[in-house]
CSV table of C-alpha atoms in Angstrom, one decimal:
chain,number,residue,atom,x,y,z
A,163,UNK,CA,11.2,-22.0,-1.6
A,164,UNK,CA,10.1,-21.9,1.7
A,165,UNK,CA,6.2,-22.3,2.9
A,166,UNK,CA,3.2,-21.2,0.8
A,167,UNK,CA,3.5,-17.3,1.2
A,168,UNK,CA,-0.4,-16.3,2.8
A,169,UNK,CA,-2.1,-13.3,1.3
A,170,UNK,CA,-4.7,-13.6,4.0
A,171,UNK,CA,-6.3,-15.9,6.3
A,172,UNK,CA,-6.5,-19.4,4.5
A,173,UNK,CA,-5.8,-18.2,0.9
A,174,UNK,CA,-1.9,-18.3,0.0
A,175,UNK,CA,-0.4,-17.9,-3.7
A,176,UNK,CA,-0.5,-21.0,-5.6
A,177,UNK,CA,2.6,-22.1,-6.6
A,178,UNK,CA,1.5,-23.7,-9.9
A,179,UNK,CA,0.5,-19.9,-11.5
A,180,UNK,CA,3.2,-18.3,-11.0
A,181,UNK,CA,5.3,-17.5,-13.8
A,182,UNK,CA,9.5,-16.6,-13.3
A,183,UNK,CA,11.4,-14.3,-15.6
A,184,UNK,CA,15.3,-13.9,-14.4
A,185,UNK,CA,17.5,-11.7,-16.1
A,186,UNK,CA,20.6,-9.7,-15.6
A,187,UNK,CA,20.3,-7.3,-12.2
A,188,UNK,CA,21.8,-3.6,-12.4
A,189,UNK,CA,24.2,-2.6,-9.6
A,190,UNK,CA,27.1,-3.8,-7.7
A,191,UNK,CA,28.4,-7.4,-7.8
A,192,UNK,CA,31.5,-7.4,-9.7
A,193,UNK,CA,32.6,-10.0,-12.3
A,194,UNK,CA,30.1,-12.8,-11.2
A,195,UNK,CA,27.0,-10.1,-12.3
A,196,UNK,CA,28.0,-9.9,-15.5
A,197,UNK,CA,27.6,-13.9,-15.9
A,198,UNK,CA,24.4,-14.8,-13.4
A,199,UNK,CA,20.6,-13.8,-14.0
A,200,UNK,CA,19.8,-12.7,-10.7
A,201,UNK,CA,17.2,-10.3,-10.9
A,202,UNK,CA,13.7,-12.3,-10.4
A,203,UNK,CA,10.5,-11.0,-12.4
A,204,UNK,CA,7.0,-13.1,-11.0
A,205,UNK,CA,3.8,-13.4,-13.0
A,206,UNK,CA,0.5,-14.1,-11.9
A,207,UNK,CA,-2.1,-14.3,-14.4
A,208,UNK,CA,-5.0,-12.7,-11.9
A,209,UNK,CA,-7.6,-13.0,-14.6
A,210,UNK,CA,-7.4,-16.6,-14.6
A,211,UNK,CA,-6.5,-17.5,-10.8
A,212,UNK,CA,-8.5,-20.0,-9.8
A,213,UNK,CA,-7.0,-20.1,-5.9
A,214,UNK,CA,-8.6,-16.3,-4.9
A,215,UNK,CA,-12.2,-16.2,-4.0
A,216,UNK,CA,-14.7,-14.5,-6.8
A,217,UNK,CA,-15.1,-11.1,-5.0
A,218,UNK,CA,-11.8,-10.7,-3.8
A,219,UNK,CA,-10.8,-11.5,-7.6
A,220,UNK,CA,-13.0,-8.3,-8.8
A,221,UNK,CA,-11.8,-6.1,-6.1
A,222,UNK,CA,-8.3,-7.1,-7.2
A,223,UNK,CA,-8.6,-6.8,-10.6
A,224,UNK,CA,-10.1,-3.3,-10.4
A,225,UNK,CA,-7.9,-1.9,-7.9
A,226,UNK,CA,-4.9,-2.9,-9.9
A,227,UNK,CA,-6.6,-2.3,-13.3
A,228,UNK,CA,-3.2,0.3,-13.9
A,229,UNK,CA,-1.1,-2.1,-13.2
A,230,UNK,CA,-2.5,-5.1,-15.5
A,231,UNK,CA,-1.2,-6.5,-18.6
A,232,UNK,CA,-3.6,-8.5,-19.8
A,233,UNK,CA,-4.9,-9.7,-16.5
A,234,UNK,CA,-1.4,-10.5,-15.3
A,235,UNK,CA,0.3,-8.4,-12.3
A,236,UNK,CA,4.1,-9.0,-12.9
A,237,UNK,CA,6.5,-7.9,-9.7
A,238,UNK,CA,10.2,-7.5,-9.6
A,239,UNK,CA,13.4,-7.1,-7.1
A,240,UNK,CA,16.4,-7.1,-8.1
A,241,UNK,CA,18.0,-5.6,-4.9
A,242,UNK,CA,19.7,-8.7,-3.8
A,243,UNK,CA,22.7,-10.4,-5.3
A,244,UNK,CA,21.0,-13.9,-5.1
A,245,UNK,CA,18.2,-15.0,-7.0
A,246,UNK,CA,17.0,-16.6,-4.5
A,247,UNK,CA,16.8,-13.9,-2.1
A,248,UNK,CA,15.3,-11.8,-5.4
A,249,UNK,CA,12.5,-14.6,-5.8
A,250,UNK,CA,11.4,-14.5,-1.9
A,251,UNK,CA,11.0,-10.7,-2.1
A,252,UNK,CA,8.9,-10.6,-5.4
A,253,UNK,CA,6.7,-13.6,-3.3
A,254,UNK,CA,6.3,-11.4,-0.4
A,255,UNK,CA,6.0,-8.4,-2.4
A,256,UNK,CA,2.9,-9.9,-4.6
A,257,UNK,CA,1.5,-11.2,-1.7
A,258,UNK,CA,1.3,-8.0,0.2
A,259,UNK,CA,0.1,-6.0,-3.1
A,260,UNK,CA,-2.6,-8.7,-3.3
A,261,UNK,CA,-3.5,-9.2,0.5
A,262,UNK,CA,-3.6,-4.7,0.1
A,263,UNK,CA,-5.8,-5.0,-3.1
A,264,UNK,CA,-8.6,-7.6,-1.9
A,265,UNK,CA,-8.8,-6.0,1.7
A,266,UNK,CA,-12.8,-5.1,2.2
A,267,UNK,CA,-13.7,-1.3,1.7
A,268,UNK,CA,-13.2,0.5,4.9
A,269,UNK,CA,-16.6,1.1,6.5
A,270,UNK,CA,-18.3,4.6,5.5
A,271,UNK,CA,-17.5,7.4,8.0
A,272,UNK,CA,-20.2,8.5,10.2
A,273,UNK,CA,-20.9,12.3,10.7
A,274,UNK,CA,-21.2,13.2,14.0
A,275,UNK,CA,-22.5,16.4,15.9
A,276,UNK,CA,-20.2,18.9,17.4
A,277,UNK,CA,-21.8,19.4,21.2
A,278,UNK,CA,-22.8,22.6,21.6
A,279,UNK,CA,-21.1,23.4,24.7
A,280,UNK,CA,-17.4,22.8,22.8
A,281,UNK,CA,-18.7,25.1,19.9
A,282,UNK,CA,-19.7,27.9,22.0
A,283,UNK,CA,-16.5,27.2,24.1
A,284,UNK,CA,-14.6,27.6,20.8
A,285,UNK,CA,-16.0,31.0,19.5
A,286,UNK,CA,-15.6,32.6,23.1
A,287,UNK,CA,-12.1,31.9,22.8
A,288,UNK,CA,-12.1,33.2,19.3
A,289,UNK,CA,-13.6,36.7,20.5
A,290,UNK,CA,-11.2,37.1,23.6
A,291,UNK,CA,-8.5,36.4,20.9
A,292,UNK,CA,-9.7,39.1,18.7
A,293,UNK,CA,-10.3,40.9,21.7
A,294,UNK,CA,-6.8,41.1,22.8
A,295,UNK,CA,-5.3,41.4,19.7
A,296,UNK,CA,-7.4,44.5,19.0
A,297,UNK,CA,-6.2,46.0,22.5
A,298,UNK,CA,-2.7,45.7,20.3
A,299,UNK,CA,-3.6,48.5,17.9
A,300,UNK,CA,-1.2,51.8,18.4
A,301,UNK,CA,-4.2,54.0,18.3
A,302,UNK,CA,-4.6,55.5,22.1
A,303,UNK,CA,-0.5,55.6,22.1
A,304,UNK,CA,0.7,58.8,22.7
């Protein structure tokens, strides 16, 4: 495997608690699929991880709370025909979900004032519009 896969800034996925499953991928490949277990399944127990800090650990844990089995988060691919290649993107993959998952809460939005000089802008407009679609009506026609 090549380098430590970051999930962000300093922190990267432990190698040592991560968990492989292979098995049998679905799809085209043609005799050799039938024989090789090239679809890669990674596990990482994120209950017990020891190499995320404590508060991205609770944001983690209940942003993926749907996802959990027992405090493990388990990816798959299986789009590649080479396990290796199908090991590398579960890595990435996990990593993104959990770089995505301990991300800090955006920052509240702010309400802010509509100036008054656009609002009374906007409902003149909105009377000459009303205004010139009444002038439409076929009531002074002939």
């Amino acid at each position: 495997m090549p380098g430590p896969h970051v999930i962000r800034g300093s922190v990267v996925l432990p190698e040592a608690e991560l968990q492989w499953r292979f098995s049998r991928s679905s799809g085209p490949g043609g005799q050799h699929v039938n024989t090789s277990d090239s679809a890669a399944e990674v596990l990482f127990d994120l209950g017990a991880t020891t190499a995320l800090p404590e508060v991205w650990k609770a944001r983690a844990l209940e942003r993926l709370a749907g996802r959990l089995t027992g405090g493990v988060i388990s990816v798959r691919a299986s789009e590649h025909r080479s396990q290796w290649r199908n090991r590398e993107m579960a890595l990435v993959r996990l990593a993104s979900l959990l770089a995505e998952a301990t991300a800090p809460p955006p920052k509240p939005r702010r309400a802010t004032k509509i100036p008054r000089g656009i609002n009374e802008r906007r409902l003149r407009e909105k009377k000459a519009r009303g205004e010139t679609k009444r002038g439409r009506t076929g009531r002074d026609w002939g």
